[in-house]
Amino acid sequence: MKLAYWMYAGPAHIGTLRIATSFRDIHAIMHAPLGDDYFNVMRSMLERKRDFTPVTASVVDRHVLARGSQEKVIHNIHRKDKEESPSLIILTPTCTSSILQEDLQNFVNRAAQDCNADVILADVNHYRVNEMQAADKTLEQIIKFYLQKAKKNNLLDIEKTDLASVNIIGPCNLSFHHQHDLAELRRLLQDLNIRVNQIIPEGASVDNIKNLPKAWFNIIPYREVGRASAEFLLQEFNMPYTTISPIGVVETSKFIRQLEQILNQLGHVCDFTKYIEVQTRFVSQSAWFSRSIDCQNLAGKTAVVFGDATHAAALTKILVKEMGVEVLIAGTYCKGEEEWFEQEVGSYAKQLLFTDDHHLVGDLIAKLEPSAIFGTQMERHIGKRLNIPCGVISAPVHIQNFPLSYRPFLGYEGSNQIADLIYNSFTLGMEDHLLELFGGHDTKDVISNTLSSHESIAWDNNANDELKKIPGFVRGKVKRNIEKFAKTKGLNTITMEVMYAAKEEQSGNY
Amino acid sequence: MSIQSTEINKPLSFECETGNYHTFCPISCVSWLYQKIEDSFFLVIGTKTCGYFLQNALGVMIFAEPRYAMAELEEADISAHLNDYAELKRLCQVIQKDRNPSVIFWIGTCTTEIIKMDLEGIAPKLEAELGIPIIVARANGLDYAFTQGEDTVLAALAQSCHSRVEKLKSQSSTNSDSRLILFGSIPDPIVKELTIELEEYGVKIGGWLPGKRYTELPQLADGDFVCGIHPYLSRTATTLMRRRKCRLIGAPFPIGPDGTKAWIEKICSVLNLSSVGLTEKEAKVWKSLKPLTDKLKDKSVFFMGDNLLEISLARFLIRCGMIVYEIGIPYLDKRYQAAELALLEKTCLEQGQFIPMIVEKPDNYNQIDRIKDLQPDLVITGMANANPLEARGLRTKWSVEFTFAHVHGFKNAHNILELISRPLRYLPKLEDMNQLEYATN
């Protein structure tokens, strides 16, 4: 037993459901007790989906406990087959069903006999894999199933498209900014004159799977989901796949170089040098931002990065290589990615951290006191408690991380977004610090109702000069605080002495 | 829009569907119970699935160092490679050291049921060893829905209340010595409000189950009167009657001014107290609600059902002049809710409304079919269905809000109506866009 308050990665069935519900025509049936269909709430609330989530439960209750599911699961599969006519029904085991040890495969076999839909059992073990591993596995399982089926029926089309084309594999429901990333990726590929053959699973039909081998190669934007499928397609159809996530200017150009290299190997001669140069210099603002004096302010600032492997590694590289920020800790909660992570960012971060214990992450942040944190919602809350600004860069996330506006993390526009995120986190931190130094955010007891004070208090020259040294964005607040102090003391002129006395009194409050 | 008189006289009718509906897992009760019982700690003994639900359903609460945690079962626990007793002891010692609570609640889940972990057996032993009370409640999704979680916890608490030793114990005097204990967890401000309401009619309250602190649990004696304030506390009521020999006052629940009046009236009548002036008081509340009820009149409502408050809310809304098409409800204890059901029937008759169908263990798929046919003005439903229904041009209210909002007593009736009115009042003004449906399939 483990005492736990919070977890970074969810249980296995969530991963399976994220994949299933990303397809257009899959219905998932969970073998689970009442209340375990919480996934439907998350999809409906976080993603603001307009359609009903195609997930139902075959409810495990007392009767099932006593006598087994018997015909119940089969009946539910048949029922959904008729009601929703999906192409595929995935029976999804949960923690409950994995200890009941019913022969779910048998139910699937029997139900499949007179169903229009295909029926499969998601091959995930609750106690062995987490959400992301399960998503990766389920996607591979579905792809395998349909490619084998097509092969059996002689429907497999392995002839490559005339023009260079790719599959994008991995983006699925409840991923971090994946809709925007997909749009950005499509735009990038269009610029490079590369066709998108299939996107799997987001918005796809299982019928599309048989066309996967037509693409020249595969793009895996995120490390966590899609690699197993890409590996399978490499083994089976000799399809190469990308290994670089195009997050940040440097990585995006490396990614484009990788595309170029794969295309050249496949006999399609191309050179994207010019494109990378134009994009980097003129389309993306972040390379210029790195040179600008704004960014010089960030030099030597410290940060802690924590999240899923893809985003934490990418952010670490951006912070160190593109912004000159010192990363004290780079860490991930993704099990099994330790070796890759170390290889990627081992030389950039002072220290690496592999854990899924948020207390440990919190304690380290408290000890190191970085100027900013880049992490998940948990790190954001740790930051709140410690008064350290935090940019959210990775799941698990809240509804505010499903923005309506265009917020990709990938590609050139993504690099602009990330630069804003980073810069805003640090300035906010500075502002906060200055406010604290000069009297805090407290506006509860204003000295007058109007913003422009009529009976003005005079500032002598020295004090006025001193006031001008205070950064513009907090100057007004500081001025009001000092005037308030002067009023309570019955003073009409503010001198340097009054200023210092005001500051002293206010800092005494902390 | 009233329905033909032949249908109006139809008696209450009950249906039972497949039980394939969306609701919260009953372990969610820890979220409000840990806040109510200030010196408690709730340990949910379950898997990652339970933890994931709590973490996501309770959102920000999780970041505020709550007094609850998961005892997350690992593979070695399931296969009995680890000893439950030793494991629980280890975790409870940590909790004791870090938080020093006055009581630890163990919340049993589906997994502890299936692997038959003997929580009730282990608890007394550990209690003695660690010197802290341990209360076991089986709030699992195999047996219960959402708010019924509180019922299992309060039923367990009822058993651990100390017995009150009567000073003068003569058989004839039990009546005068017996006290009134109210059961059901509500926020302290509402406790105060309801207490004042009752005291006005001379009712003395001998205690609340649960109180603010575990150490302030009411003492119970044979013959004490008990009365519930939530419609979902049937196990607690049963326990108080059978195990503690208390006498249950079966009343409608104090939800809405009509419910509150009937609740006080019933308590007064059982305790032989006069409730003069109550009718006027109720009328005054209705008058203050008029701006809200005027706008709700003749609007139709469909309860999909997920928190057991549905009968009381429907009854109140019918009294407000609304039309209720269907009352979905996870579980209906016809004995515990008898007075509430009678009031519902009476309300329908007086309002000239047909009596809505009560659907126990509803089937969400069938319900959505019926909703598409009926096109009610408002669907009260869980968050899994709310956005998809809105996309189809229906207006929805999340049912969960009724569980967390202050809804009891005269003073809070307007809260319920505010919740109901909000989606009806703020219809998006998108006429120019000539399209009010957004569904994609």
mmCIF file of C-alpha atoms in Angstrom, chain A residues 114-294:
data_model
loop_
_atom_site.group_PDB
_atom_site.id
_atom_site.type_symbol
_atom_site.label_atom_id
_atom_site.label_comp_id
_atom_site.label_asym_id
_atom_site.label_seq_id
_atom_site.Cartn_x
_atom_site.Cartn_y
_atom_site.Cartn_z
ATOM 1 C CA ASP A 114 -23.095 -11.922 -34.236
ATOM 2 C CA CYS A 115 -22.058 -8.301 -34.132
ATOM 3 C CA ASN A 116 -21.743 -6.026 -37.113
ATOM 4 C CA ALA A 117 -18.934 -4.247 -35.343
ATOM 5 C CA ASP A 118 -15.522 -5.710 -34.733
ATOM 6 C CA VAL A 119 -14.962 -6.446 -31.064
ATOM 7 C CA ILE A 120 -11.647 -6.509 -29.254
ATOM 8 C CA LEU A 121 -10.469 -6.638 -25.668
ATOM 9 C CA ALA A 122 -8.021 -3.902 -24.715
ATOM 10 C CA ASP A 123 -4.840 -5.662 -23.748
ATOM 11 C CA VAL A 124 -3.797 -3.601 -20.748
ATOM 12 C CA ASN A 125 -3.077 -4.632 -17.200
ATOM 13 C CA HIS A 126 -4.181 -2.117 -14.614
ATOM 14 C CA TYR A 127 -1.418 -2.986 -12.190
ATOM 15 C CA ARG A 128 1.421 -2.974 -14.708
ATOM 16 C CA VAL A 129 0.912 0.034 -16.967
ATOM 17 C CA ASN A 130 -0.235 3.617 -16.503
ATOM 18 C CA GLU A 131 -2.399 5.892 -18.605
ATOM 19 C CA MET A 132 0.192 6.788 -21.213
ATOM 20 C CA GLN A 133 1.632 3.316 -21.584
ATOM 21 C CA ALA A 134 -1.897 1.967 -21.998
ATOM 22 C CA ALA A 135 -2.717 4.580 -24.635
ATOM 23 C CA ASP A 136 0.416 3.661 -26.558
ATOM 24 C CA LYS A 137 -0.409 -0.029 -26.303
ATOM 25 C CA THR A 138 -4.059 0.292 -27.249
ATOM 26 C CA LEU A 139 -3.266 2.367 -30.313
ATOM 27 C CA GLU A 140 -0.787 -0.260 -31.455
ATOM 28 C CA GLN A 141 -3.325 -2.982 -30.787
ATOM 29 C CA ILE A 142 -6.012 -1.310 -32.912
ATOM 30 C CA ILE A 143 -3.618 -0.572 -35.762
ATOM 31 C CA LYS A 144 -2.316 -4.132 -35.715
ATOM 32 C CA PHE A 145 -5.830 -5.552 -35.653
ATOM 33 C CA TYR A 146 -6.991 -3.604 -38.694
ATOM 34 C CA LEU A 147 -3.836 -4.101 -40.713
ATOM 35 C CA GLN A 148 -3.996 -7.839 -40.126
ATOM 36 C CA LYS A 149 -7.679 -7.838 -40.994
ATOM 37 C CA ALA A 150 -7.013 -5.940 -44.221
ATOM 38 C CA LYS A 151 -4.195 -8.287 -45.062
ATOM 39 C CA LYS A 152 -6.454 -11.289 -44.538
ATOM 40 C CA ASN A 153 -9.117 -9.793 -46.774
ATOM 41 C CA ASN A 154 -6.561 -8.730 -49.362
ATOM 42 C CA LEU A 155 -7.534 -5.105 -48.877
ATOM 43 C CA LEU A 156 -4.161 -3.896 -47.756
ATOM 44 C CA ASP A 157 -2.870 -1.092 -49.924
ATOM 45 C CA ILE A 158 0.872 -0.838 -49.565
ATOM 46 C CA GLU A 159 1.587 1.134 -52.704
ATOM 47 C CA LYS A 160 3.172 4.430 -51.707
ATOM 48 C CA THR A 161 1.516 7.687 -52.656
ATOM 49 C CA ASP A 162 2.931 9.508 -55.672
ATOM 50 C CA LEU A 163 3.812 12.581 -53.706
ATOM 51 C CA ALA A 164 5.727 12.489 -50.463
ATOM 52 C CA SER A 165 3.301 11.819 -47.621
ATOM 53 C CA VAL A 166 3.287 11.051 -43.912
ATOM 54 C CA ASN A 167 1.059 9.677 -41.169
ATOM 55 C CA ILE A 168 0.811 11.621 -37.936
ATOM 56 C CA ILE A 169 0.436 9.095 -35.136
ATOM 57 C CA GLY A 170 -0.338 9.773 -31.493
ATOM 58 C CA PRO A 171 -2.414 12.930 -30.921
ATOM 59 C CA CYS A 172 -5.484 11.915 -28.953
ATOM 60 C CA ASN A 173 -8.184 13.218 -26.617
ATOM 61 C CA LEU A 174 -7.175 15.015 -23.437
ATOM 62 C CA SER A 175 -3.603 15.517 -24.595
ATOM 63 C CA PHE A 176 -1.901 18.810 -23.898
ATOM 64 C CA HIS A 177 -2.783 21.355 -26.644
ATOM 65 C CA HIS A 178 -2.908 18.571 -29.226
ATOM 66 C CA GLN A 179 -5.594 20.124 -31.456
ATOM 67 C CA HIS A 180 -3.510 23.240 -31.942
ATOM 68 C CA ASP A 181 -0.335 21.202 -32.381
ATOM 69 C CA LEU A 182 -2.000 19.204 -35.131
ATOM 70 C CA ALA A 183 -3.032 22.327 -36.998
ATOM 71 C CA GLU A 184 0.476 23.728 -36.706
ATOM 72 C CA LEU A 185 2.013 20.474 -37.875
ATOM 73 C CA ARG A 186 -0.266 20.348 -40.912
ATOM 74 C CA ARG A 187 0.729 23.873 -41.807
ATOM 75 C CA LEU A 188 4.400 23.044 -41.484
ATOM 76 C CA LEU A 189 4.043 19.972 -43.677
ATOM 77 C CA GLN A 190 2.081 21.914 -46.251
ATOM 78 C CA ASP A 191 4.872 24.469 -46.389
ATOM 79 C CA LEU A 192 7.309 21.657 -47.021
ATOM 80 C CA ASN A 193 5.075 20.189 -49.704
ATOM 81 C CA ILE A 194 4.524 16.965 -47.780
ATOM 82 C CA ARG A 195 1.013 15.471 -47.851
ATOM 83 C CA VAL A 196 -0.674 14.177 -44.726
ATOM 84 C CA ASN A 197 -1.833 10.658 -45.477
ATOM 85 C CA GLN A 198 -3.567 9.840 -42.194
ATOM 86 C CA ILE A 199 -3.857 11.274 -38.714
ATOM 87 C CA ILE A 200 -4.370 8.533 -36.160
ATOM 88 C CA PRO A 201 -6.297 8.430 -33.860
ATOM 89 C CA GLU A 202 -7.674 11.996 -33.588
ATOM 90 C CA GLY A 203 -10.800 12.253 -35.716
ATOM 91 C CA ALA A 204 -9.952 9.126 -37.719
ATOM 92 C CA SER A 205 -12.084 6.175 -38.706
ATOM 93 C CA VAL A 206 -10.775 2.650 -38.216
ATOM 94 C CA ASP A 207 -11.360 2.206 -41.945
ATOM 95 C CA ASN A 208 -8.477 4.578 -42.568
ATOM 96 C CA ILE A 209 -6.002 2.295 -40.852
ATOM 97 C CA LYS A 210 -5.551 0.040 -43.846
ATOM 98 C CA ASN A 211 -4.225 3.061 -45.756
ATOM 99 C CA LEU A 212 -1.436 3.720 -43.278
ATOM 100 C CA PRO A 213 1.237 1.872 -45.292
ATOM 101 C CA LYS A 214 0.634 4.177 -48.258
ATOM 102 C CA ALA A 215 2.483 6.963 -46.502
ATOM 103 C CA TRP A 216 6.238 7.286 -46.981
ATOM 104 C CA PHE A 217 6.960 7.536 -43.284
ATOM 105 C CA ASN A 218 5.468 8.322 -39.886
ATOM 106 C CA ILE A 219 5.617 11.360 -37.638
ATOM 107 C CA ILE A 220 5.400 10.784 -33.892
ATOM 108 C CA PRO A 221 4.966 14.262 -32.381
ATOM 109 C CA TYR A 222 4.978 13.090 -28.767
ATOM 110 C CA ARG A 223 7.165 10.422 -27.261
ATOM 111 C CA GLU A 224 4.563 8.956 -24.943
ATOM 112 C CA VAL A 225 1.871 7.855 -27.377
ATOM 113 C CA GLY A 226 2.454 6.439 -30.829
ATOM 114 C CA ARG A 227 5.926 4.960 -30.620
ATOM 115 C CA ALA A 228 4.755 1.356 -30.287
ATOM 116 C CA SER A 229 2.629 1.805 -33.404
ATOM 117 C CA ALA A 230 5.485 3.423 -35.306
ATOM 118 C CA GLU A 231 7.810 0.613 -34.303
ATOM 119 C CA PHE A 232 5.262 -1.950 -35.493
ATOM 120 C CA LEU A 233 4.894 -0.166 -38.842
ATOM 121 C CA LEU A 234 8.669 -0.060 -39.176
ATOM 122 C CA GLN A 235 8.967 -3.791 -38.559
ATOM 123 C CA GLU A 236 6.038 -4.748 -40.736
ATOM 124 C CA PHE A 237 6.253 -2.283 -43.625
ATOM 125 C CA ASN A 238 9.714 -0.847 -43.270
ATOM 126 C CA MET A 239 8.310 2.626 -42.638
ATOM 127 C CA PRO A 240 10.765 5.014 -40.972
ATOM 128 C CA TYR A 241 9.541 7.368 -38.263
ATOM 129 C CA THR A 242 10.645 10.648 -36.709
ATOM 130 C CA THR A 243 12.076 10.730 -33.229
ATOM 131 C CA ILE A 244 12.263 14.473 -32.658
ATOM 132 C CA SER A 245 9.406 16.542 -31.219
ATOM 133 C CA PRO A 246 9.366 19.900 -33.015
ATOM 134 C CA ILE A 247 9.084 22.029 -29.873
ATOM 135 C CA GLY A 248 11.241 25.181 -29.809
ATOM 136 C CA VAL A 249 13.110 26.796 -32.730
ATOM 137 C CA VAL A 250 16.172 24.592 -32.472
ATOM 138 C CA GLU A 251 14.256 21.341 -32.193
ATOM 139 C CA THR A 252 11.858 22.356 -34.961
ATOM 140 C CA SER A 253 14.739 22.876 -37.326
ATOM 141 C CA LYS A 254 16.237 19.554 -36.232
ATOM 142 C CA PHE A 255 12.871 17.950 -36.873
ATOM 143 C CA ILE A 256 12.698 19.436 -40.366
ATOM 144 C CA ARG A 257 16.229 18.219 -41.001
ATOM 145 C CA GLN A 258 15.102 14.764 -39.958
ATOM 146 C CA LEU A 259 12.209 14.918 -42.434
ATOM 147 C CA GLU A 260 14.668 16.011 -45.105
ATOM 148 C CA GLN A 261 17.018 13.176 -44.275
ATOM 149 C CA ILE A 262 14.282 10.528 -44.341
ATOM 150 C CA LEU A 263 12.939 11.871 -47.627
ATOM 151 C CA ASN A 264 16.402 11.885 -49.169
ATOM 152 C CA GLN A 265 16.928 8.302 -48.060
ATOM 153 C CA LEU A 266 13.653 7.370 -49.705
ATOM 154 C CA GLY A 267 14.955 8.876 -52.934
ATOM 155 C CA HIS A 268 13.093 12.155 -52.787
ATOM 156 C CA VAL A 269 15.774 14.794 -53.017
ATOM 157 C CA CYS A 270 14.947 17.940 -51.128
ATOM 158 C CA ASP A 271 16.639 20.715 -49.211
ATOM 159 C CA PHE A 272 14.781 22.619 -46.524
ATOM 160 C CA THR A 273 17.684 24.862 -45.494
ATOM 161 C CA LYS A 274 16.176 27.988 -46.966
ATOM 162 C CA TYR A 275 12.806 27.289 -45.389
ATOM 163 C CA ILE A 276 14.301 26.837 -41.937
ATOM 164 C CA GLU A 277 16.273 30.035 -42.326
ATOM 165 C CA VAL A 278 13.304 32.154 -43.388
ATOM 166 C CA GLN A 279 11.037 30.712 -40.739
ATOM 167 C CA THR A 280 13.606 31.111 -38.003
ATOM 168 C CA ARG A 281 14.538 34.650 -38.932
ATOM 169 C CA PHE A 282 11.237 36.120 -39.936
ATOM 170 C CA VAL A 283 8.206 33.985 -39.130
ATOM 171 C CA SER A 284 9.100 32.854 -35.678
ATOM 172 C CA GLN A 285 9.784 35.745 -33.339
ATOM 173 C CA SER A 286 11.469 33.624 -30.743
ATOM 174 C CA ALA A 287 14.903 33.423 -32.337
ATOM 175 C CA TRP A 288 15.002 37.216 -32.491
ATOM 176 C CA PHE A 289 13.574 37.325 -28.988
ATOM 177 C CA SER A 290 16.554 35.291 -27.823
ATOM 178 C CA ARG A 291 18.823 38.058 -29.017
ATOM 179 C CA SER A 292 16.728 40.963 -27.808
ATOM 180 C CA ILE A 293 17.528 42.776 -24.600
ATOM 181 C CA ASP A 294 14.344 41.426 -23.016
#
